[in-house]
Short mmCIF file of C-alpha atoms in Angstrom, two decimals:
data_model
loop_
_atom_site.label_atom_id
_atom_site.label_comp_id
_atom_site.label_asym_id
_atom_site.label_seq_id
_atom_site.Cartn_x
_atom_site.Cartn_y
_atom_site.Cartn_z
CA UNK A 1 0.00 0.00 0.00
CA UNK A 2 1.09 3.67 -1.18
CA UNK A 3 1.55 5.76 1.97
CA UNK A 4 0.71 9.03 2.18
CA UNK A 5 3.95 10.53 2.01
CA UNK A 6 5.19 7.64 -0.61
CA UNK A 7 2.03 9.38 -3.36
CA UNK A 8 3.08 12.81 -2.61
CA UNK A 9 6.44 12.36 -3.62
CA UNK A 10 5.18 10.15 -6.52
CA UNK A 11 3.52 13.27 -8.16
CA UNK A 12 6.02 15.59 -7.05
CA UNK A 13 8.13 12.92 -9.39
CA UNK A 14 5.72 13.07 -12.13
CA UNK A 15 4.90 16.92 -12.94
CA UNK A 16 8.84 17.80 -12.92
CA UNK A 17 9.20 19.03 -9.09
CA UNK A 18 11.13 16.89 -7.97
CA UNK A 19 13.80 19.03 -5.73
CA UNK A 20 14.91 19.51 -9.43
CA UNK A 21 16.11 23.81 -9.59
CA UNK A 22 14.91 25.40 -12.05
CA UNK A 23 17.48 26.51 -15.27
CA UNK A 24 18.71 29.67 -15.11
CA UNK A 25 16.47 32.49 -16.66
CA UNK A 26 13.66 29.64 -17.39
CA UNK A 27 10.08 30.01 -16.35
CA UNK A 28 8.53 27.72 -13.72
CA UNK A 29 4.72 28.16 -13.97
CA UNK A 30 2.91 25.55 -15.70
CA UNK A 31 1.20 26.49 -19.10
CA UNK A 32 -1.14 24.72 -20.66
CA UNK A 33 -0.58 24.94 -24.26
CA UNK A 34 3.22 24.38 -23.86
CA UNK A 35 3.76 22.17 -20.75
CA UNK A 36 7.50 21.76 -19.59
CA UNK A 37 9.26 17.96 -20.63
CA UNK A 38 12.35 19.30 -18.45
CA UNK A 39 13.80 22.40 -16.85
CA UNK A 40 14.66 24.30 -19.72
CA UNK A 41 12.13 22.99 -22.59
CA UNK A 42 8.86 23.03 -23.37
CA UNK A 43 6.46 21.12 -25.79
CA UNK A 44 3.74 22.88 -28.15
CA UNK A 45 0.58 20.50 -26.51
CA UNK A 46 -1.09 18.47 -29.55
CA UNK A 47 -4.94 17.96 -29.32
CA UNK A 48 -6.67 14.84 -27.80
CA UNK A 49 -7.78 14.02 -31.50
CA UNK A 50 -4.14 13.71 -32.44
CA UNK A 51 -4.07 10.13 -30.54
CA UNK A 52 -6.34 9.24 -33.82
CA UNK A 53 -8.58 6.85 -31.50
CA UNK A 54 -10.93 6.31 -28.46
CA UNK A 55 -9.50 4.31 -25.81
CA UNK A 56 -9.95 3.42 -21.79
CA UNK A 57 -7.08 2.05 -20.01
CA UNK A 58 -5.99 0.76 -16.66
CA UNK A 59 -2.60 1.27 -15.80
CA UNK A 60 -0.02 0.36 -12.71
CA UNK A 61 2.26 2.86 -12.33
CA UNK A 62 5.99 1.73 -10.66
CA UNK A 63 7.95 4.97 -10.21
CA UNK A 64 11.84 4.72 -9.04
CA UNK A 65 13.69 7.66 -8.41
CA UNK A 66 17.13 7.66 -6.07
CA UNK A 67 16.47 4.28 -4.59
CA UNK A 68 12.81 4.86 -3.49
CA UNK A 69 9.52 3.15 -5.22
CA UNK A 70 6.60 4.45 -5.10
CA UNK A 71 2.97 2.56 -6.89
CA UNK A 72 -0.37 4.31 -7.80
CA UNK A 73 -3.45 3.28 -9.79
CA UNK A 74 -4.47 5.38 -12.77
CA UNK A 75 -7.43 5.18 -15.55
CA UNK A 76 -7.09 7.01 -18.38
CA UNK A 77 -9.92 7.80 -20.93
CA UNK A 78 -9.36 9.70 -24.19
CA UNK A 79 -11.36 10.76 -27.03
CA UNK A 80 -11.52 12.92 -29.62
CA UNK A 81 -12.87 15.40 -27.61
CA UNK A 82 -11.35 14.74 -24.12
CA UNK A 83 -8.17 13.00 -22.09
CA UNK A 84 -8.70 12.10 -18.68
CA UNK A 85 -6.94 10.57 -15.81
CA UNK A 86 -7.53 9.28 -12.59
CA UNK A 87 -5.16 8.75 -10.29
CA UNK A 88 -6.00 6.57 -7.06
CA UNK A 89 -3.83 5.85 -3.96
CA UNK A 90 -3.29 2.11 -2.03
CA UNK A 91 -6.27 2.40 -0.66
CA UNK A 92 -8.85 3.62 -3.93
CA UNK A 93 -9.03 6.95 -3.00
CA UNK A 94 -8.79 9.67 -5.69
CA UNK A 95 -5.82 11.93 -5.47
CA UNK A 96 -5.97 13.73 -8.95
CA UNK A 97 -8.46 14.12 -12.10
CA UNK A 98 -6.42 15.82 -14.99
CA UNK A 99 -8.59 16.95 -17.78
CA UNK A 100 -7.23 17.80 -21.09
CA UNK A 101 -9.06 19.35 -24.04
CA UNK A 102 -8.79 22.06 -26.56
CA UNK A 103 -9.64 24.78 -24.34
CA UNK A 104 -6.58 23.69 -21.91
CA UNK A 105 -5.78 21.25 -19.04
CA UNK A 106 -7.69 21.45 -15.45
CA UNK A 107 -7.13 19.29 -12.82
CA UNK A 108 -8.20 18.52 -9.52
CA UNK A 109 -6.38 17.30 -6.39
CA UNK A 110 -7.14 15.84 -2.86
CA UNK A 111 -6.28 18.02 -0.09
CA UNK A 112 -3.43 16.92 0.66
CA UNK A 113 -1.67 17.22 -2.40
CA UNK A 114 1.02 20.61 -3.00
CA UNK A 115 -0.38 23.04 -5.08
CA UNK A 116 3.74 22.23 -6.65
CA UNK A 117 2.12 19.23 -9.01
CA UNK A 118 2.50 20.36 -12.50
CA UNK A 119 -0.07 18.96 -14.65
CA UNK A 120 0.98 20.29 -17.57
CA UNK A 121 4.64 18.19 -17.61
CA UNK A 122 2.51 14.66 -16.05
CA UNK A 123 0.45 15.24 -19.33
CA UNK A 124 3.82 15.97 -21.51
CA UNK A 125 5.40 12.51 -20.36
CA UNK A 126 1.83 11.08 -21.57
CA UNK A 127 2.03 12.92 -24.99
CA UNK A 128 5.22 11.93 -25.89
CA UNK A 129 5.19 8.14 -25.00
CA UNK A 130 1.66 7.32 -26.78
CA UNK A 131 0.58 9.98 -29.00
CA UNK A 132 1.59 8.96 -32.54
CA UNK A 133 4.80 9.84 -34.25
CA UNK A 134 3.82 12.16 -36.39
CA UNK A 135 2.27 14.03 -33.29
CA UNK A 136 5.14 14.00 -31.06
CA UNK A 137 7.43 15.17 -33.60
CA UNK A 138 5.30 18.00 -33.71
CA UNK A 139 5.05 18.87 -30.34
CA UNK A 140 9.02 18.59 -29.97
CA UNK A 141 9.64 21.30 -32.79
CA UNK A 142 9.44 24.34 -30.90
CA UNK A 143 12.37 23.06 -28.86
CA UNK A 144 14.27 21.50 -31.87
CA UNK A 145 13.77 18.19 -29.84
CA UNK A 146 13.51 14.86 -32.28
CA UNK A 147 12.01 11.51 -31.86
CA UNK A 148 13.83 8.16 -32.40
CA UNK A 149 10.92 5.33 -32.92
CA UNK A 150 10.38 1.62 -33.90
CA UNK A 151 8.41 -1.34 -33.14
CA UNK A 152 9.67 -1.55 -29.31
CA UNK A 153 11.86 2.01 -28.55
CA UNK A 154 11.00 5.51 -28.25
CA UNK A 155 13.63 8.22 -27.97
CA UNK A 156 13.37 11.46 -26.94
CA UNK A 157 16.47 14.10 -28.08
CA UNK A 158 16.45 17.59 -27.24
CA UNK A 159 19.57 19.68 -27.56
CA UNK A 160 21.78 16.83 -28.42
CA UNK A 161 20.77 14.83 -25.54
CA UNK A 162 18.41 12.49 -24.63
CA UNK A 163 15.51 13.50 -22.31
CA UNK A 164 13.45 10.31 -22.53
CA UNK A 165 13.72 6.24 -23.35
CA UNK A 166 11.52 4.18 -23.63
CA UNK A 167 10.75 0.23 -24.27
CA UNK A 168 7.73 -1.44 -24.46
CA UNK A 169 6.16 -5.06 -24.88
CA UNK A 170 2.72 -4.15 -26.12
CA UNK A 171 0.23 -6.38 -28.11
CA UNK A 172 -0.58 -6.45 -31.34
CA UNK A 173 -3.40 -3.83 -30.80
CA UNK A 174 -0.83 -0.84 -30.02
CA UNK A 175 0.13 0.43 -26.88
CA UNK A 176 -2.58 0.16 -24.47
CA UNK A 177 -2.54 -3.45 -23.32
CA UNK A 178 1.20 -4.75 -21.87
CA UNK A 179 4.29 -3.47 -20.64
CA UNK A 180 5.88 -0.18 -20.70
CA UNK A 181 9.37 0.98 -19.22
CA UNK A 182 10.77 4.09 -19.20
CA UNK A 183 13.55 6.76 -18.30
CA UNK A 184 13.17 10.23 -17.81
CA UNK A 185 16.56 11.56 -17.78
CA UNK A 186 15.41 15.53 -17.08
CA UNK A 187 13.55 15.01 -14.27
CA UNK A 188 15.84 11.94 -13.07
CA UNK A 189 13.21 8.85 -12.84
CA UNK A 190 12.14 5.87 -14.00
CA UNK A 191 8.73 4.29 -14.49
CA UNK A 192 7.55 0.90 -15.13
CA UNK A 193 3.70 1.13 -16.68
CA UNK A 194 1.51 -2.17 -16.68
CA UNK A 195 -1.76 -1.25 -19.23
CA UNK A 196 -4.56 -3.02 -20.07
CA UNK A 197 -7.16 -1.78 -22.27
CA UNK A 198 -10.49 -2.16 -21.60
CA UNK A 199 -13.40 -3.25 -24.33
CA UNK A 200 -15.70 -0.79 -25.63
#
């Protein structure tokens, strides 16, 4: 079971606050339309629609960052329309709702949760492992950032070095049912996703 202590530093993990400083001269708030993917570098947000399909998933979410692991719950839904996800503790309780749609992002925390959680960079790390290539290349060009892809890896490069790896063991439907591991190297974590997919 997640303590209480163990899921705030879990999210302080995943939206990029991480005791991390900020760069020099870069700015800290979180905005919407270009959410930060590290400390210095931002991504122009692509639209829901851009995933080019409907899906609900259920995911368990592994995070390991400086010899500490931490476990959470989340359900995601997207749409054309509308992303959502639903973050839940070791004991069901709901400790975050992040909405995404073309107006913007809005989310919605449990008490006890730092007003520090960026939703914009949780949603980036989303984006850029399961939004299609075309999409993420995209998003990456306002920071000159590229994308290495193929059946089972998924680079991220910005500046000359690499922000994010990924490999997965999905199934032959795509990326929402199996196993997903990856490496943030900005915000210094790493994050082992179990998905399955549910039927519509």
């Amino acid at each position: 079971m997640t303590s209480k202590k163990g899921l705030l530093a879990l999210l302080l993990l995943l939206s990029g606050c991480a005791g991390l400083p900020p760069a020099a001269g870069s700015n800290t708030g979180d905005d919407p339309r270009a959410p930060l993917v590290a400390p210095d570098a931002r991504i122009a947000l692509p639209r829901p629609a851009d995933l080019g399909r409907s899906v609900e998933v259920a995911q368990l979410i592994t995070v390991r960052r400086e010899g500490q692991t931490f476990a959470f719950e989340g359900h995601m839904s997207v749409t054309p329309e509308r992303f959502t996800l639903v973050g839940l503790d070791g004991m069901g309780r709901r400790t975050m709702t992040l909405t995404w749609t073309d107006a913007g992002i809005e989310s919605e925390s449990a008490p006890w949760l730092p007003d520090a959680v960026r939703p914009g960079s949780m949603l980036a790390d989303i984006v850029l492992l399961y939004w299609p290539d075309a999409a993420v290349r995209k998003a990456l060009a306002p920071v000159g950032g590229t994308l290495v892809s193929d059946d089972h890896t998924r680079t991220v490069r910005v500046g000359g070095r690499d922000l994010m790896e990924a490999r997965h063991s999905w199934s032959a439907g795509g990326p929402w049912t199996g196993t997903l591991h990856y490496t943030n190297r900005a915000w210094g974590y790493e994050i082992d996703v179990q998905s399955v997919e549910a039927p519509r």
